[in-house]
Coordinates of C-alpha atoms in Angstrom, one line a residue:
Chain A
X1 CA -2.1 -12.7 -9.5
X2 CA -2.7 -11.4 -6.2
X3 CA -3.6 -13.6 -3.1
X4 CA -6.0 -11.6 -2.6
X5 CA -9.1 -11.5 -4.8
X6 CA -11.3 -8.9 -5.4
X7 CA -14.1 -8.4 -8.3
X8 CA -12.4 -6.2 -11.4
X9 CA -14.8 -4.0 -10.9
X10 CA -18.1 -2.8 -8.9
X11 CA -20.9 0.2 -10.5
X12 CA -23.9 1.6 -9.1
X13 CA -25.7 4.8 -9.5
X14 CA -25.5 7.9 -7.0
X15 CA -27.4 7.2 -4.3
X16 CA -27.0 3.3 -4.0
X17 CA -25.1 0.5 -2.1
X18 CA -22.4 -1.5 -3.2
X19 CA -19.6 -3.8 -1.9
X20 CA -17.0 -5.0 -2.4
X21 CA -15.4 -8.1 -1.7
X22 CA -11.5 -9.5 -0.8
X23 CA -11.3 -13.0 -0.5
X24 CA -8.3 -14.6 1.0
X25 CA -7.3 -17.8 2.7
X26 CA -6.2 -19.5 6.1
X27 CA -2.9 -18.2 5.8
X28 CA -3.9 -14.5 6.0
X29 CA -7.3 -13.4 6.5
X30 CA -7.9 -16.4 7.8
X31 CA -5.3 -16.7 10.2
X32 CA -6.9 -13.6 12.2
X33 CA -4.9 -10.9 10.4
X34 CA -6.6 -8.1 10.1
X35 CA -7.7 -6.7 7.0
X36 CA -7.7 -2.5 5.5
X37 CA -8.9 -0.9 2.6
X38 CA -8.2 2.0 0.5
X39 CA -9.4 4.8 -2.3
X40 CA -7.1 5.4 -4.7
X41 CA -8.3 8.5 -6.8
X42 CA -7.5 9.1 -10.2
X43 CA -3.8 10.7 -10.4
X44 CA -3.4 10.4 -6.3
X45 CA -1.7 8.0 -3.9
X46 CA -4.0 6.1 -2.2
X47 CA -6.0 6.9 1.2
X48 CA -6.9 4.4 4.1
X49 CA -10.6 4.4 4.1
X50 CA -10.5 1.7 6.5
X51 CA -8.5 0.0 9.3
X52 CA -8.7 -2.9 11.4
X53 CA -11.4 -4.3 9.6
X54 CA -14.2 -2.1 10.5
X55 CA -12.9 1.0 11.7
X56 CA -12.4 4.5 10.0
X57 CA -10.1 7.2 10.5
X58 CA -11.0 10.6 11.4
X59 CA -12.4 12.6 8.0
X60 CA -14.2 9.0 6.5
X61 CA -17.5 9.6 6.2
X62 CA -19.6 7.2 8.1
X63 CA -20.9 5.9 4.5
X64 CA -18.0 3.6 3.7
X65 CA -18.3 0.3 6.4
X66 CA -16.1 -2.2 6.5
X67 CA -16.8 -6.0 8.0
X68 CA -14.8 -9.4 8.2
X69 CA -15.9 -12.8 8.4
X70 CA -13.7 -16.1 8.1
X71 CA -11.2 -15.5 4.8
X72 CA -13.2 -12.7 3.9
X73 CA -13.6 -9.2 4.4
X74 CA -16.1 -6.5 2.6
X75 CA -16.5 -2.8 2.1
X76 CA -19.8 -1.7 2.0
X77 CA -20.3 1.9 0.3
X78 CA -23.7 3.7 0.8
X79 CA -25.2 6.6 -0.9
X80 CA -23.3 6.6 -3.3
X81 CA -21.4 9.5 -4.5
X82 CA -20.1 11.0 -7.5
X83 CA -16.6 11.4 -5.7
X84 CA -16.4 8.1 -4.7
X85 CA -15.2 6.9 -8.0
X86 CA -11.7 5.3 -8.1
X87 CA -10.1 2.1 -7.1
X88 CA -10.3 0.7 -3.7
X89 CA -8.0 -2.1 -2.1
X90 CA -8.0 -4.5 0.6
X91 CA -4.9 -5.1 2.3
X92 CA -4.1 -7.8 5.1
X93 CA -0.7 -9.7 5.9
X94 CA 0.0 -13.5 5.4
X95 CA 2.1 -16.1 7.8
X96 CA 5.5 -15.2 6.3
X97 CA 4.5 -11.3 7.7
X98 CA 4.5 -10.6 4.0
X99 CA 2.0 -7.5 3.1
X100 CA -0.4 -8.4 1.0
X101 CA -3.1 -6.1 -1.1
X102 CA -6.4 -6.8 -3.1
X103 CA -5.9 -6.6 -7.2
X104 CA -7.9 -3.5 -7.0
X105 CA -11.5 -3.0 -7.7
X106 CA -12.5 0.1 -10.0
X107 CA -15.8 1.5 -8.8
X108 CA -17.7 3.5 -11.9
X109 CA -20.8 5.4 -10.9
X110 CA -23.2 5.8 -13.5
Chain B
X1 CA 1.3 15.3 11.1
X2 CA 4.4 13.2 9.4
X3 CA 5.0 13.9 5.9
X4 CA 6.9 11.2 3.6
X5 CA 8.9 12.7 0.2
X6 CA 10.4 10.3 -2.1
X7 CA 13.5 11.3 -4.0
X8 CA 15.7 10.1 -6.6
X9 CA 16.4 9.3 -10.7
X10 CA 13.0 8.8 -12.4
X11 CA 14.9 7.0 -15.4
X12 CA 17.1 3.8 -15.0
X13 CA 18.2 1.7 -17.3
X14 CA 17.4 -2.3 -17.3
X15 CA 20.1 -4.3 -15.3
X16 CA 21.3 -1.3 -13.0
X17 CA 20.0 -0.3 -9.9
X18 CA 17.2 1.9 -8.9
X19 CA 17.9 4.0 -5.4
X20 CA 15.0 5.9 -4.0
X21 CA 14.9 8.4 -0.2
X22 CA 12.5 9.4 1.6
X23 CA 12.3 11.7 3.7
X24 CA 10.4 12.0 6.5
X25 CA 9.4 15.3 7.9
X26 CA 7.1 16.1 11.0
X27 CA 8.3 13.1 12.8
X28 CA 10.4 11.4 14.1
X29 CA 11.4 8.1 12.0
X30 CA 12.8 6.7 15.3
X31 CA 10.7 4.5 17.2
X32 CA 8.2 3.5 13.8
X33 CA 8.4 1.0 11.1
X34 CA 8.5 2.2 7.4
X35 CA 7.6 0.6 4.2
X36 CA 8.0 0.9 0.1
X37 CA 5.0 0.2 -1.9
X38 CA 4.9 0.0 -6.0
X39 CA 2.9 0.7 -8.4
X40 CA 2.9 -0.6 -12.0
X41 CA 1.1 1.8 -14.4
X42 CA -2.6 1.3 -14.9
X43 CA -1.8 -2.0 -12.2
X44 CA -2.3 -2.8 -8.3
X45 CA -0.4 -2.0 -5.4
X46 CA 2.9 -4.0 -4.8
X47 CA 4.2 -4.5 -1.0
X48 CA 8.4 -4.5 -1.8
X49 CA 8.9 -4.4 2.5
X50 CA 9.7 -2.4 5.4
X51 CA 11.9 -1.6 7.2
X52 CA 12.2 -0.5 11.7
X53 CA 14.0 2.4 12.5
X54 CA 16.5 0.2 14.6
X55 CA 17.7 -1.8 10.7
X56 CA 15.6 -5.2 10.9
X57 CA 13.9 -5.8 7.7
X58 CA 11.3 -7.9 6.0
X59 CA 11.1 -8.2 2.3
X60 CA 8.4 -9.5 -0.2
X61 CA 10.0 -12.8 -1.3
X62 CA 8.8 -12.3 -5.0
X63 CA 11.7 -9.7 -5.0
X64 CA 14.5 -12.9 -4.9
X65 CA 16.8 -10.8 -2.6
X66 CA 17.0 -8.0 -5.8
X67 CA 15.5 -5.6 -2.8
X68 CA 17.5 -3.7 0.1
X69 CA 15.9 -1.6 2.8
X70 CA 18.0 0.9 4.6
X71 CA 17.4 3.6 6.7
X72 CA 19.5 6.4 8.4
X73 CA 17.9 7.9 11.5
X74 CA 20.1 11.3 11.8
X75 CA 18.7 11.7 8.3
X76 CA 15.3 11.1 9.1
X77 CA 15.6 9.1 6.0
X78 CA 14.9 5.1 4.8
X79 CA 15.9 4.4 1.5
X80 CA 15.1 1.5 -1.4
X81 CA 18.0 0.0 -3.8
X82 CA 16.1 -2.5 -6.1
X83 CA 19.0 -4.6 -8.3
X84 CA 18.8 -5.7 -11.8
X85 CA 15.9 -4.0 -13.0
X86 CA 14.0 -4.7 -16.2
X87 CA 10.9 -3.0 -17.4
X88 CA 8.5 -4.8 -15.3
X89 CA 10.3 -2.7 -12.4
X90 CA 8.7 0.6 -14.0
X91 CA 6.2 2.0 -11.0
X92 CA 5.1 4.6 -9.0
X93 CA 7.3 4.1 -6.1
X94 CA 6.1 5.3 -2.5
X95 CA 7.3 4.8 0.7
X96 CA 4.7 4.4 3.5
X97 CA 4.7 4.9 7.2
X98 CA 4.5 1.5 9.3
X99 CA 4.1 -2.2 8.4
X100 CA 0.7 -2.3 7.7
X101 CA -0.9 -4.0 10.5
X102 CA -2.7 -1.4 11.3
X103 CA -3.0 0.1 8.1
X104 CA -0.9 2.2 6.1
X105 CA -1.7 5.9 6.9
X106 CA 0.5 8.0 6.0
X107 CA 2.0 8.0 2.3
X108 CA 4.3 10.0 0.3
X109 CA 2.5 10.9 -3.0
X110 CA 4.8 8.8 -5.2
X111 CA 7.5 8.6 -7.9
X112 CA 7.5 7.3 -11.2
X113 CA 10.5 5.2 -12.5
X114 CA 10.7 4.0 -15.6
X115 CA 13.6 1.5 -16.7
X116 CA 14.3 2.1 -20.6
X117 CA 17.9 1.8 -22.4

């Protein structure tokens, strides 16, 4: 069970919004460490889609957002894409400077 | 920009230990911090540790001290040894550049071990 928490799994048809949530508590998140997120395509290692909590490496298109607030942190995915289905993970780092990641959330579009 | 290459057995039986390299290529591995990452099949992501180029070490405690991080600088290489594996230790195994607090951007693509007798 991760520490973590994220929703199983997200759908939405091509064109849409979604998010995504990753819950945490006041031992990570929560204690001001920042949080990332990933895509993990089928068969692939996964790929930072975002870091630092809102911020996105060169190549991300500008339709995948990231946001954090208290324990919480969200990824926001708009028009939404054939391409972009595959797991995505948050990831953040507790009080013992343990990693910690998200259970994974599979994102199906329909 | 770096490139990461894990190497090693992709079978191990239960109660030995797994060893896995990785190579690190277009970089230097001085200076950075470097990390392994599992993957169960059809599972989530698994932080095991990392490691800084100059030896100091943090490991995921869930591991109860079964994990040792190395790493070898003329190499260019850090390595994993994981002791007393069981089949719950069967993953895609990659190793990662940095510790994560900025995000992990750089990864190797991954190898599977399975533990079976």
């Amino acid at each position: 069970q991760s520490v973590l928490t994220q929703p199983p799994s997200v759908s939405g048809a091509p064109g849409e919004r979604v998010t995504i949530s990753c819950t945490g508590d006041n031992s990570n998140i929560g204690a001001d460490y920042d949080v990332h997120w990933y895509q993990q395509l089928p068969g692939t290692a996964p790929k930072l889609l975002i870091f630092r909590n809102a911020n996105r490496p060169s190549g991300v298109p500008d339709r995948f957002s990231g946001s954090k607030s208290g324990t919480s942190a969200s990824l926001a995915i708009t028009g939404l894409q054939a391409e972009d289905e595959g797991d995505y993970y948050c990831q953040s780092y507790d009080n013992r400077l343990s990693g910690l990641f998200g259970g994974g959330t599979k994102l199906t579009v329909l | 920009q770096v490139r990461l290459q894990e190497s090693g057995p992709g079978l191990v039986k239960p109660s030995e230990t797994l060893s896995l390299t990785c190579t690190v290529s277009s970089g230097s591995i001085s200076g950075h911090y470097w990390s392994w990452i599992r993957q169960p099949p059809g599972k989530g992501l698994e932080w095991i540790g990392y490691i800084y180029f100059s030896g100091g070490t943090i490991y995921n405690p869930s591991f109860n001290s079964r994990v040792t991080i190395s790493v070898d600088t003329s190499k260019n290489q850090f390595s994993l040894r994981l002791k007393s594996v069981t089949s719950a230790d069967t993953a895609v195994y990659y190793c990662v550049k940095g510790r994560g607090y900025s995000g992990y951007e750089y990864w190797g693509q991954g190898t599977l071990v399975t533990v079976s007798s």
